Short mmCIF file of C-alpha atoms in Angstrom, two decimals:
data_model
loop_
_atom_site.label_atom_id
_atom_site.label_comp_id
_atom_site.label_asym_id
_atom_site.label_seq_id
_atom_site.Cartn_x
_atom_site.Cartn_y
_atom_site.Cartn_z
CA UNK A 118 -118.85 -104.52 23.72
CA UNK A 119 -117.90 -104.16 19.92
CA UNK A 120 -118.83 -100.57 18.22
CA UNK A 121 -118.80 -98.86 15.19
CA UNK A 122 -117.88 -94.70 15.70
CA UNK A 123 -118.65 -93.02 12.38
CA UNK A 124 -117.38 -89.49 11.69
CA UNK A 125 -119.09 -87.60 9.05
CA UNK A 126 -117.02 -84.76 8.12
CA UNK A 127 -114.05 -86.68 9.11
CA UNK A 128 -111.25 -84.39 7.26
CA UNK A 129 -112.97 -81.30 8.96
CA UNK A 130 -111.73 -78.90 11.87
CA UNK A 131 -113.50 -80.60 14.87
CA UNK A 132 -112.79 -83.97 14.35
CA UNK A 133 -109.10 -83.68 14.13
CA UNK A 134 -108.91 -80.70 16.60
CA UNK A 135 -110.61 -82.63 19.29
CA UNK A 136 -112.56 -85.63 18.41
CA UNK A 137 -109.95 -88.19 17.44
CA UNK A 138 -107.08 -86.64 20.21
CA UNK A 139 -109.95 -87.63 22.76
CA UNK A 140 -110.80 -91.13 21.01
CA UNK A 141 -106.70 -91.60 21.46
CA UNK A 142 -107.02 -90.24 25.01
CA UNK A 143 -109.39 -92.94 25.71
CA UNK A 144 -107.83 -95.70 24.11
CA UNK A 145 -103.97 -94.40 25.88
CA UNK A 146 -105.88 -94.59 28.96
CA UNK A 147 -107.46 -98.22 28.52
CA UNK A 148 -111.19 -96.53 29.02
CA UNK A 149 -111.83 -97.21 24.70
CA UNK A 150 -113.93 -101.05 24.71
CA UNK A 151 -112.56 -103.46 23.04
CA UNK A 152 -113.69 -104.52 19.77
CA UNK A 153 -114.78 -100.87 18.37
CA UNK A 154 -113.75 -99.29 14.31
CA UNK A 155 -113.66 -95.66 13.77
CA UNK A 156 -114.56 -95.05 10.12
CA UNK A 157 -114.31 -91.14 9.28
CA UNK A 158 -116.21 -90.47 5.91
CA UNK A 159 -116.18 -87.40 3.37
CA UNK A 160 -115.62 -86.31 -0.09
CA UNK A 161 -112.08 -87.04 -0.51
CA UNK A 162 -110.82 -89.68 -2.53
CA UNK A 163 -108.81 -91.49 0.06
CA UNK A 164 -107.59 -94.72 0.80
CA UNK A 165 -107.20 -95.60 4.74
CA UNK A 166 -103.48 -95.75 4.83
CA UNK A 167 -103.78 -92.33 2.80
CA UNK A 168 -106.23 -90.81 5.93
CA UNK A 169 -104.08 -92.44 8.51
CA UNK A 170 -100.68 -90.88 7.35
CA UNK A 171 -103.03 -87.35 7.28
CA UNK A 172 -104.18 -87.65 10.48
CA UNK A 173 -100.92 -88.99 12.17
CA UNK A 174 -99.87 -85.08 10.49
CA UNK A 175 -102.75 -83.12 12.37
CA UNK A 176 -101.68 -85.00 15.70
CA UNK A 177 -98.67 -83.39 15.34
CA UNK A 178 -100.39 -79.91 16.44
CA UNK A 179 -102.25 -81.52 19.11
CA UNK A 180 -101.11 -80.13 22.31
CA UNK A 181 -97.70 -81.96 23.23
CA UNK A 182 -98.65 -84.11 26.44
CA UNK A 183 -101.52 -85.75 24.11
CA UNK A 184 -99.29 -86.59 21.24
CA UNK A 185 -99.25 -90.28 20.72
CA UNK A 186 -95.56 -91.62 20.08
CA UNK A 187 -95.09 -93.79 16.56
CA UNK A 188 -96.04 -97.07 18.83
CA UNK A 189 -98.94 -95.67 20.40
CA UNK A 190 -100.35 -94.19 16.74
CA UNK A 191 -99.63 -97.37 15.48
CA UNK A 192 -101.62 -99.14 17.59
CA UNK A 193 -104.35 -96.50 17.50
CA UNK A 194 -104.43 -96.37 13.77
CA UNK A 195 -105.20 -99.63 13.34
CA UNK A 196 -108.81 -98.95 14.51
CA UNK A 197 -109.25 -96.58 12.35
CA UNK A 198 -110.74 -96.76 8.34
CA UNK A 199 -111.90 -94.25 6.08
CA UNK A 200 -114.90 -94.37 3.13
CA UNK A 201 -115.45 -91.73 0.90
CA UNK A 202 -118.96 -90.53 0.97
CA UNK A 203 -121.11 -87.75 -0.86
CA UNK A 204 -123.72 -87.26 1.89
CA UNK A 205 -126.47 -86.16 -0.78
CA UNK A 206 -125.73 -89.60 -2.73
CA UNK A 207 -128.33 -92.40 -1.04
CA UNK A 208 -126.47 -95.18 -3.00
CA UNK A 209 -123.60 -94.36 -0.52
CA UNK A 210 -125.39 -94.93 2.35
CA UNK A 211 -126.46 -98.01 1.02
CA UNK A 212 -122.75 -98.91 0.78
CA UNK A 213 -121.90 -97.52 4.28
CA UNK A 214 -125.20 -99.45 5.89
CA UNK A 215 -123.40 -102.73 4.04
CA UNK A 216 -119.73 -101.72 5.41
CA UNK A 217 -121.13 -101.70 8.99
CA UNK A 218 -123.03 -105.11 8.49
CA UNK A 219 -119.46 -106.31 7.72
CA UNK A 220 -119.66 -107.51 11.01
CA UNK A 221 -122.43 -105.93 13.07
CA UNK A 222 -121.21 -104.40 16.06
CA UNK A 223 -123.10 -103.82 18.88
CA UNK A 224 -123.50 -100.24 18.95
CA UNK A 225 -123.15 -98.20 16.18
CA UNK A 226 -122.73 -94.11 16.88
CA UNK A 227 -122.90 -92.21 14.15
CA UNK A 228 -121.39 -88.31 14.92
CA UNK A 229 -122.44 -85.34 12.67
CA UNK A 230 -119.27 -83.33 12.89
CA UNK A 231 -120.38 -81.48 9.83
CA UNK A 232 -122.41 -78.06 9.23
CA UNK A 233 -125.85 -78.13 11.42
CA UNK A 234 -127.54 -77.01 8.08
CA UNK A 235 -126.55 -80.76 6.77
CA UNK A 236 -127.97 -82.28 9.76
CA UNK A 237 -131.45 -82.60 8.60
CA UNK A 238 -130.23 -83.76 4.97
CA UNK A 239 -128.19 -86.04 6.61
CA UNK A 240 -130.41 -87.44 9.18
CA UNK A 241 -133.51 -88.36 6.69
CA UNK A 242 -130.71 -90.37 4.30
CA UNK A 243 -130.09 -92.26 7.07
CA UNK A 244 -133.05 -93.19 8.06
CA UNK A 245 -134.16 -93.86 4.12
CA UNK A 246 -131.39 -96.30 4.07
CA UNK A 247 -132.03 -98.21 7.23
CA UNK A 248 -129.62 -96.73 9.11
CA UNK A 249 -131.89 -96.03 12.30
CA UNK A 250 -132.08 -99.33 14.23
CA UNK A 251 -132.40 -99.78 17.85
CA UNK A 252 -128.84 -99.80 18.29
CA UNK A 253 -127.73 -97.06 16.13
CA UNK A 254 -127.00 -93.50 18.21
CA UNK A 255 -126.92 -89.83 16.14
CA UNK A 256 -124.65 -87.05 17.80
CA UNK A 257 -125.30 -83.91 16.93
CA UNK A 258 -122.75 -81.20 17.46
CA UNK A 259 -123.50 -77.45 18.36
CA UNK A 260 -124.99 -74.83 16.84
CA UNK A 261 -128.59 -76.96 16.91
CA UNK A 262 -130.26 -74.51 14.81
CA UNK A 263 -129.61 -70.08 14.61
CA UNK A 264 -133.32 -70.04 16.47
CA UNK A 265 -136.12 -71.43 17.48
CA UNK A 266 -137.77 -72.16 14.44
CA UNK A 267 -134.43 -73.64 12.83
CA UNK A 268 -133.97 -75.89 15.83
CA UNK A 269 -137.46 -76.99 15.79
CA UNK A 270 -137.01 -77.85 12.23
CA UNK A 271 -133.83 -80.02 12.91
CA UNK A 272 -135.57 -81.54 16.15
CA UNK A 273 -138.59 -82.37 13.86
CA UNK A 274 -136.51 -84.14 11.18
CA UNK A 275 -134.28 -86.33 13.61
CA UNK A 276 -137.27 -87.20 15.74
CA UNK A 277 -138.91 -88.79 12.44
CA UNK A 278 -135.83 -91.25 12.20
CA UNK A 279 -134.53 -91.72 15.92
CA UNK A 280 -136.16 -92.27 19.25
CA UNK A 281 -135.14 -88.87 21.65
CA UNK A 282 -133.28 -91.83 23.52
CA UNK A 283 -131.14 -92.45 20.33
CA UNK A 284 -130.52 -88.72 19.72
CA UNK A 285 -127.08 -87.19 21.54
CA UNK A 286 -126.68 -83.74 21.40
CA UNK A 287 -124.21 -82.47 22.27
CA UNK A 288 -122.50 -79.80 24.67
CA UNK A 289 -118.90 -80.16 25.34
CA UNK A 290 -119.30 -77.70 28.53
CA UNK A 291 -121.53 -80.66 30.53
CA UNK A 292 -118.53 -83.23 29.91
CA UNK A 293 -116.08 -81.28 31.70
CA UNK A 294 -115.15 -82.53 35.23
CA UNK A 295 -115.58 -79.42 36.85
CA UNK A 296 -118.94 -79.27 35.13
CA UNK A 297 -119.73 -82.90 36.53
CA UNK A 298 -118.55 -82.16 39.81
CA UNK A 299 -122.02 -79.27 39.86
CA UNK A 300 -123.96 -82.31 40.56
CA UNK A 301 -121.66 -83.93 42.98
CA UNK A 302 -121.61 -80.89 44.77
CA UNK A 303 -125.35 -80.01 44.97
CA UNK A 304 -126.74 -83.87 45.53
CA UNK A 305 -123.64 -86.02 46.92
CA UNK A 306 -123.05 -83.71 50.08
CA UNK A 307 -125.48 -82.08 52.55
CA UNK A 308 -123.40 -79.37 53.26
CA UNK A 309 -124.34 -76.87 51.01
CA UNK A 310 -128.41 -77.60 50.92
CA UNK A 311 -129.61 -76.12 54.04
CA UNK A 312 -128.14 -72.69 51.84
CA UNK A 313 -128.59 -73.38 48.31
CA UNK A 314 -131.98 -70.73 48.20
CA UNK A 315 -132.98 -66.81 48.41
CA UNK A 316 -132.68 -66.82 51.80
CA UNK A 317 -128.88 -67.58 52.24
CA UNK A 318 -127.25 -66.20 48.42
CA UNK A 319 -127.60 -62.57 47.66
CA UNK A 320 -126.54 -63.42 43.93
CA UNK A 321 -125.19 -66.11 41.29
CA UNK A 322 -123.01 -64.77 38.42
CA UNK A 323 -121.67 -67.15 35.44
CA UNK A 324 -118.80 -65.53 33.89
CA UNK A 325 -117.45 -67.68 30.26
CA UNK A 326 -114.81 -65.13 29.39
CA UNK A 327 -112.14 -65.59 26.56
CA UNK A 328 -108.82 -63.98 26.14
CA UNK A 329 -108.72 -64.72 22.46
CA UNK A 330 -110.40 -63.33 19.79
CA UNK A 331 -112.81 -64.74 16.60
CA UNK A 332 -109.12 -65.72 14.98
CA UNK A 333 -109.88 -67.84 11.69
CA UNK A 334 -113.22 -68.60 12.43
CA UNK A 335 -114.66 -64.72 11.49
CA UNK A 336 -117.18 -66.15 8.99
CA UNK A 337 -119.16 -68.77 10.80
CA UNK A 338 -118.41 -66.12 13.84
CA UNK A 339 -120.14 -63.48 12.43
CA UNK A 340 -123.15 -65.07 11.67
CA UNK A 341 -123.51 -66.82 15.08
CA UNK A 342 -122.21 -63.69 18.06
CA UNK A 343 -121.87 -64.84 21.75
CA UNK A 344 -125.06 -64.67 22.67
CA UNK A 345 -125.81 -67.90 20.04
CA UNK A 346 -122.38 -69.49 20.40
CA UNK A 347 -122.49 -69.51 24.45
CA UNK A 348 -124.77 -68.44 26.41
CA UNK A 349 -127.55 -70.29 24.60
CA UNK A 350 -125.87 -73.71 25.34
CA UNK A 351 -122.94 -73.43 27.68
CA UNK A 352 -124.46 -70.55 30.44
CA UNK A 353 -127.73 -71.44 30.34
CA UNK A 354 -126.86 -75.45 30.94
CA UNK A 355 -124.77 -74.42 33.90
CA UNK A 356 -127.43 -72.04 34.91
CA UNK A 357 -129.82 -75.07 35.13
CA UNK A 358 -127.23 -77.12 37.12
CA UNK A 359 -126.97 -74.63 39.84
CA UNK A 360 -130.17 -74.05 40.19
CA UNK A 361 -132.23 -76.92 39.55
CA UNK A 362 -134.17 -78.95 42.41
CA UNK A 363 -132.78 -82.34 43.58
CA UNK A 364 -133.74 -85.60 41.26
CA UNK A 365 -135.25 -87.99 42.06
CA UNK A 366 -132.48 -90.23 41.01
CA UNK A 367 -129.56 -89.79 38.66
CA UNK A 368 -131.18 -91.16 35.63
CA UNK A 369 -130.72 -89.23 32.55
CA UNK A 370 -134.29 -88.03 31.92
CA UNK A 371 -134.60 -87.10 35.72
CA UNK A 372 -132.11 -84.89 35.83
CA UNK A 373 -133.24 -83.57 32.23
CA UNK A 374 -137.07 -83.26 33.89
CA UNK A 375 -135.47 -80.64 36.61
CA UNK A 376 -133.31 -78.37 34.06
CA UNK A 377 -136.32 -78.28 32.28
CA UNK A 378 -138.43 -76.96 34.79
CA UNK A 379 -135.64 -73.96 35.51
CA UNK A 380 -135.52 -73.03 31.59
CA UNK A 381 -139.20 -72.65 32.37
CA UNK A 382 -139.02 -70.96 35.21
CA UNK A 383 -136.55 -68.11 33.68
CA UNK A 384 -138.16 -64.67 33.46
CA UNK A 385 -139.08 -63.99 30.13
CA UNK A 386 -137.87 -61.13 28.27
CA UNK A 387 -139.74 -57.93 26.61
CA UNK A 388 -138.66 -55.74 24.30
CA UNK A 389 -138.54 -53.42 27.77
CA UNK A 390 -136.45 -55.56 29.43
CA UNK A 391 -134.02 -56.78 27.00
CA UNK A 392 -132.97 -52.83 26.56
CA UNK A 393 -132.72 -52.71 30.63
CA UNK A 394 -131.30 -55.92 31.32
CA UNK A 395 -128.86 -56.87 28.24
CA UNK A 396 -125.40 -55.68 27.43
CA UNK A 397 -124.07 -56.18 24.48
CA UNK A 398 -120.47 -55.72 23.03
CA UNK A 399 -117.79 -55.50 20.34
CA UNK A 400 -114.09 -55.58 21.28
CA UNK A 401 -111.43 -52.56 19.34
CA UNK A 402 -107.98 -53.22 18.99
CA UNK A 403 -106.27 -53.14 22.47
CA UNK A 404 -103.27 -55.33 24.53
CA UNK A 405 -103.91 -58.69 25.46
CA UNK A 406 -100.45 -60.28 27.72
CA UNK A 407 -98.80 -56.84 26.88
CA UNK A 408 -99.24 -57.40 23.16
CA UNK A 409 -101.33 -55.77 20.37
CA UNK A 410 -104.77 -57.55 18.77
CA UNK A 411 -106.66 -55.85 16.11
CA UNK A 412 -110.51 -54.99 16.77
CA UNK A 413 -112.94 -57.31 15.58
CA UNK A 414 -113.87 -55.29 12.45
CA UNK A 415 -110.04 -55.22 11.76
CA UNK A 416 -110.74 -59.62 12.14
CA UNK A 417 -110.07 -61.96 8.88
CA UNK A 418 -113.16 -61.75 6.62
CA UNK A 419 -115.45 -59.90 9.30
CA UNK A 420 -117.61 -57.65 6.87
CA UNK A 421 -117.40 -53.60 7.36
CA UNK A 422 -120.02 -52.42 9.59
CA UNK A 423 -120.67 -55.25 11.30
CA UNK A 424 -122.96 -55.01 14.32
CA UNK A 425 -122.42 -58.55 15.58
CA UNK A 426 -121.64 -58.84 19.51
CA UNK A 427 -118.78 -60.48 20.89
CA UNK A 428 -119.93 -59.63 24.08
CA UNK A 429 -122.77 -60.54 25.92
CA UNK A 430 -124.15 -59.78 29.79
CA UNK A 431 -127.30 -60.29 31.26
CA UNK A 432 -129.31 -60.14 34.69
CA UNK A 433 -132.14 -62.97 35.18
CA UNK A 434 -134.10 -64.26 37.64
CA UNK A 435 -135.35 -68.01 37.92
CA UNK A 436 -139.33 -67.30 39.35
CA UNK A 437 -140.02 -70.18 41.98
CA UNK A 438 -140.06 -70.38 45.31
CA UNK A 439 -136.20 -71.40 45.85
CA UNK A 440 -134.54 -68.49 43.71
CA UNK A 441 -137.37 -65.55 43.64
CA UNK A 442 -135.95 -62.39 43.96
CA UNK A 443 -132.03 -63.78 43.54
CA UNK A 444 -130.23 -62.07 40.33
CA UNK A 445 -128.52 -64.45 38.25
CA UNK A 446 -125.91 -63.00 36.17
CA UNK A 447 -124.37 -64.00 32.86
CA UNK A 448 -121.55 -63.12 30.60
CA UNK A 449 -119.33 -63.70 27.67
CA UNK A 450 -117.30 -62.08 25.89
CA UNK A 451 -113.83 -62.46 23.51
CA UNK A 452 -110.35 -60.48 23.68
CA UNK A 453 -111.76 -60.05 27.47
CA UNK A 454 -108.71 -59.53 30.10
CA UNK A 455 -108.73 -63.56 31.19
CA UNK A 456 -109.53 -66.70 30.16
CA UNK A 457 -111.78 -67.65 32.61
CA UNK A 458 -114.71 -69.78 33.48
CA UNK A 459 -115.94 -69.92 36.60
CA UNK A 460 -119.56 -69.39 38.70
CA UNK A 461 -119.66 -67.41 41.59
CA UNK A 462 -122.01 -67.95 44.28
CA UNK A 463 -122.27 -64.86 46.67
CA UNK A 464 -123.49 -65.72 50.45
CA UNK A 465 -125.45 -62.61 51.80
CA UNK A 466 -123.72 -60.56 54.39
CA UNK A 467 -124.21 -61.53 58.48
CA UNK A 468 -127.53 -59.68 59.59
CA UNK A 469 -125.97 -58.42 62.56
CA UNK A 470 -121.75 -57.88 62.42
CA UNK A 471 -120.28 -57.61 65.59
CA UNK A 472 -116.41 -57.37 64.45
CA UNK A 473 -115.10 -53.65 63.49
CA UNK A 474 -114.11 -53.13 59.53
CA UNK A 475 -116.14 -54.51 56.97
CA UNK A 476 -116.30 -57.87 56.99
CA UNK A 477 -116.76 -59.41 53.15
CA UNK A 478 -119.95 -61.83 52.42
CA UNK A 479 -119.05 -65.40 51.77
CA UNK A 480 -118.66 -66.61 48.38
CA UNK A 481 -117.75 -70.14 46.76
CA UNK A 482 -116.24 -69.98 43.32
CA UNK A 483 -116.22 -72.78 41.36
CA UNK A 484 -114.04 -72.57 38.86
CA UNK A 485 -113.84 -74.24 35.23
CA UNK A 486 -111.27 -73.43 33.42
CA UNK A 487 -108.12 -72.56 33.59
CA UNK A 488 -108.42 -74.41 36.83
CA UNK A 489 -110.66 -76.93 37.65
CA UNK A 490 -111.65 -76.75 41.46
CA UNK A 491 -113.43 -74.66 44.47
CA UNK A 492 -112.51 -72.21 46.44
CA UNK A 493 -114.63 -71.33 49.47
CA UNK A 494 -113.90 -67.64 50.77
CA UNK A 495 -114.29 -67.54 54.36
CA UNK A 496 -113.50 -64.59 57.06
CA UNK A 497 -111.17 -65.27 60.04
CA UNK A 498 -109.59 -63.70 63.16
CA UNK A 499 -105.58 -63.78 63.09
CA UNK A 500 -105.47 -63.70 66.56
CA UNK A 501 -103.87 -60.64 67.42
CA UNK A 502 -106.16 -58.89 69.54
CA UNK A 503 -110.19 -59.13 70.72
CA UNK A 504 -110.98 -56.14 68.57
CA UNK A 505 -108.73 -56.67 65.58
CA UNK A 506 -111.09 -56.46 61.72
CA UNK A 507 -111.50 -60.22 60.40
CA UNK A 508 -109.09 -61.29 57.37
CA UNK A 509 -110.40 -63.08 54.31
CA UNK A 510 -109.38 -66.30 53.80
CA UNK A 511 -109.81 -69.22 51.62
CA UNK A 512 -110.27 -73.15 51.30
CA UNK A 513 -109.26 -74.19 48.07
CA UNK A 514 -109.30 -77.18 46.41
CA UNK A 515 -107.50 -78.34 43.15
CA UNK A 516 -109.27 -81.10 41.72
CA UNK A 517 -106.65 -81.59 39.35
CA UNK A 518 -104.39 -82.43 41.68
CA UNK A 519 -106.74 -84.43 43.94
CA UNK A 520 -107.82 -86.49 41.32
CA UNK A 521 -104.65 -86.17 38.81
CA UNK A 522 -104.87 -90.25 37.80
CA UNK A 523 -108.33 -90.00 36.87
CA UNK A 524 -109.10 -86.79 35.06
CA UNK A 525 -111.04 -87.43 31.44
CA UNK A 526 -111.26 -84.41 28.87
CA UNK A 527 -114.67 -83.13 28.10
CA UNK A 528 -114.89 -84.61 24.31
CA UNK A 529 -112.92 -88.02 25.72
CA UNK A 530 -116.32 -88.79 28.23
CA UNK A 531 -118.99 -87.59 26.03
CA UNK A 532 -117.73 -89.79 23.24
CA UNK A 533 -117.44 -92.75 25.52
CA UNK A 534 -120.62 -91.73 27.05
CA UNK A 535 -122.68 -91.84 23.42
CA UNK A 536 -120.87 -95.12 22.90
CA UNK A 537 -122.56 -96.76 26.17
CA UNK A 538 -125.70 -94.81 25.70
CA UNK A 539 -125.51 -92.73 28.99
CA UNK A 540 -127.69 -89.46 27.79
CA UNK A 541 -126.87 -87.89 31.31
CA UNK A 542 -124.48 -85.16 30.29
CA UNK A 543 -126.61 -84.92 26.42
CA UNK A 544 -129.15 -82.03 25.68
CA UNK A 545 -132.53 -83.27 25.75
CA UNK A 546 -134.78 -81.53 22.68
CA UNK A 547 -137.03 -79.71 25.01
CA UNK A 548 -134.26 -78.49 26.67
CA UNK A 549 -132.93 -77.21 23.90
CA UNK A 550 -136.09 -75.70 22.53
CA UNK A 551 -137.02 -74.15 25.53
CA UNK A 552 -133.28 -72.15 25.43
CA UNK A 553 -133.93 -71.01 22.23
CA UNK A 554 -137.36 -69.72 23.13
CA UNK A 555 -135.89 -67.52 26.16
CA UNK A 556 -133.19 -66.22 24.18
CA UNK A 557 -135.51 -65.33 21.11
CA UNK A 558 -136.99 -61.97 22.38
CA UNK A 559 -133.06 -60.60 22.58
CA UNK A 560 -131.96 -61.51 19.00
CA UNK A 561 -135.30 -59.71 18.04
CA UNK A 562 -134.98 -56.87 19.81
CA UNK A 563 -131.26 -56.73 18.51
CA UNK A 564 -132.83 -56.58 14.93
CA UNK A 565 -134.88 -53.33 15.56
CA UNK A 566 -132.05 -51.89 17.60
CA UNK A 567 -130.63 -49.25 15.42
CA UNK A 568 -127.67 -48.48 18.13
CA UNK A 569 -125.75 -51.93 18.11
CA UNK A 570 -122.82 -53.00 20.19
CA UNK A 571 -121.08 -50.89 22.83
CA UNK A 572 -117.12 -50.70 22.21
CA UNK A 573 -114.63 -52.25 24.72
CA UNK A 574 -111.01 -52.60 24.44
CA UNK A 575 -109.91 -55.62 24.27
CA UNK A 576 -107.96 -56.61 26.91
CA UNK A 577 -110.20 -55.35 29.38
CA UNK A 578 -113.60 -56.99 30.97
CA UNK A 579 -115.96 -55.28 28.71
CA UNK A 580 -117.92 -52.30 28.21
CA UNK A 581 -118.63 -50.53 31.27
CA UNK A 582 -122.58 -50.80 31.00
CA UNK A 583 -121.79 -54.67 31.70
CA UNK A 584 -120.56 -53.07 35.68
CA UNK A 585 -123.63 -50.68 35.81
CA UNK A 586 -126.06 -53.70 35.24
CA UNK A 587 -124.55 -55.68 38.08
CA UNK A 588 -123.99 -52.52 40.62
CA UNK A 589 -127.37 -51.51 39.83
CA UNK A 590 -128.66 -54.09 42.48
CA UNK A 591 -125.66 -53.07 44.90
CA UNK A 592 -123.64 -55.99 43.84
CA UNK A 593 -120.50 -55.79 41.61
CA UNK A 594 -118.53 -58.21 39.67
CA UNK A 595 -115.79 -60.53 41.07
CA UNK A 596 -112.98 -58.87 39.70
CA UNK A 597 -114.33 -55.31 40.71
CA UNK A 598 -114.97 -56.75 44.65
#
């Protein structure tokens, strides 16, 4: 199958950072089709041996196992051209609808790794100059708008050019393995059905935590805060994974049909609720590995005063008859004390213990990142005596060791998802509307909310309100257990 990958905004951040390391990935690893160009485009004046000798530079900060050697870029290069465009210009549409008729591949993907407030500029020059056909696909990268009404207007404007089933947008989160393996989990065994409801799991907590801080990205930071950047997108997409009924099969829009109906099932917030329910924070200077960070006011261009939250946790319940009554908690944060992503599914206690001590509840973590596996935590008898206290114990699995021939980065499937037109792991726009419109009542209760972020140290696993929230239903973090 022959394709056509265009990058717009193809001297930026993302696309050098992670786009074209996973395109390489793909192609080192034989999973790239044959027959495809990869044509970055922006304002530079640029020839493509001129971009190619640039971006053989940037690879040379890509992390060292994913380095291509001088063969292997070689090769690689080859596939790659590079047009200068002025994305407000239609004439150079016109020329890039003409370079792509060169040959006419058979899918064309055209990825908007530019600002989202080009999107919608973007998006109706393409379609002005033809560039919409049945085989053409549009990825848009995250943030998909700063709230509802912004993402409506961007979901507005690409639906008058391309078909939803054209549109890709994108969440790097749902192309993770660990992330994939939610639904292998859930619908490809019958262990774990039988107690996947309020009957069985006392509580669900997603924890996205970061060790770093906002670094050089203070600008675009400060005008997004955690609760936009993640758990908009990221939390709330693994949210709907966990707790979404079965499909009826694993095509892309039946899977997207059941997240749906848990975005709409989420209990909506009030004013009341949000000042109950929702912690939000801003990391001061503290130790991170034994070694001073500056507070986030003390960040690169972060302006004086400002209230925006690096920290986010929250309690929710999804209102149907499978989860009613469960608390479902979520948080993220920067400069916390780990880098760690992982979602924690608590087992309720035995109803009747018969074995002196306490005896811990079950709990299956599955964890994202650093790792990438599931651990099941299980009690046991040692065997000493008939009235010793059980021991905790655990299964654990290491899926990147199970599977270490056939593990694919996040950005390395999506892209060779959009290129054979799988939507599975893409963000439908109702989806995404729907996110926005349960997030909503927080940012504007944060707007009337005089107080602002609570201070934690960084270094540490936020301010201590996030704790109260979570004890306040007799549970406690995973950490604090």
């Amino acid at each position: 199958m022959s394709f056509d990958l265009v990058f717009f905004g193809g001297t930026g951040d993302l696309t050098w950072r992670k786009l074209m390391p996973a395109l390489f990935q793909a192609f080192r690893h034989g999973k790239l089709p044959e027959g495809g160009r990869i044509l970055a485009v922006a304002r530079d004046e640029q020839t493509d041996e001129r971009y190619r000798e640039w971006l053989k530079e940037r690879f040379r900060e890509v992390e060292a196992g994913k380095r291509p050697n001088d063969e292997e870029f070689e090769r690689f290069a080859s596939l790659v051209h590079y047009r200068r465009m002025d994305l407000s210009q239609p004439e150079h549409y016109a020329r890039l609808k003409e370079w792509l008729g060169e040959r006419n591949a058979d899918t064309v993907v055209l990825y908007l790794a530019t600002s989202p407030h080009l999107f919608t500029q973007i998006c109706q020059q393409l379609g002005e100059a033809g560039l919409n056909g049945p085989k053409v696909r549009v990825v848009l990268e995250k943030p998909l708008g700063h709230d509802l009404a912004s993402a409506q207007e961007i979901n507005k404007v690409v639906r008058s050019v391309f078909a939803e089933t054209q549109a890709f947008r994108i969440d790097h989160y749902l192309g993770k393995p660990s992330v994939q393996n939610l639904m292998a989990l859930r619908f490809g065994n019958a262990l774990f059905e039988p107690l996947w409801r309020r009957e069985s799991i006392a509580n669900i907590q997603i924890t996205l935590a970061e060790g770093l801080g906002v670094g050089t990205r203070g600008p675009f930071y400060d005008g997004t805060g955690a609760l936009r950047d993640m758990i908009q997108n990221h939390a709330l997409q693994l949210l709907t994974m966990i707790a979404m009924e079965a499909p009826s099969s694993n095509d892309a829009d039946a899977i997207r049909d059941e997240k749906l109906k848990v975005l709409r099932a989420l209990k909506p917030f009030t004013a009341e609720s949000v000042a109950r329910d929702v912690v939000r924070g801003q990391y001061r200077a503290g130790n991170i590995e034994g070694k001073p960070v500056p507070g986030y006011l003390d960040e690169g261009k972060i302006p004086a005063g400002s209230q925006t939250e690096t920290f986010v946790a929250l309690r929710t319940e999804v209102q149907n008859w499978r989860w009613a009554g469960v608390p479902f908690y979520l948080r993220t944060g920067k400069r916390l004390a780990a880098r760690d992503a992982q979602i924690v599914i608590n087992f309720r206690p035995v109803p009747h213990p018969i074995f002196p001590g306490s005896s811990c509840p079950n709990r299956l973590i599955i964890k994202l990142q650093p790792e990438d596996g599931l651990e099941l935590q299980l009690m046991a008898a040692k065997g000493g005596s008939s009235t010793e206290a059980l021991s905790p114990v655990s299964l654990d699995l290491d899926f990147d060791k199970a599977f270490a021939a056939d593990r694919v980065g996040a950005y390395e499937r999506l892209l060779l998802d959009a290129i054979a037109g799988k939507l599975n792991l893409f963000v439908r726009s109702d989806e995404q509307e729907q996110a926005w419109k349960w997030v909503e009542p927080i940012l504007d209760f944060w707007k009337q909310d005089s107080t602002g972020p609570r201070n934690y140290v960084a270094g540490t696993w936020g301010p201590p309100a996030a704790s109260a929230l979570v004890a306040r239903d007799g549970h406690s973090w995973i950490e604090e257990c």
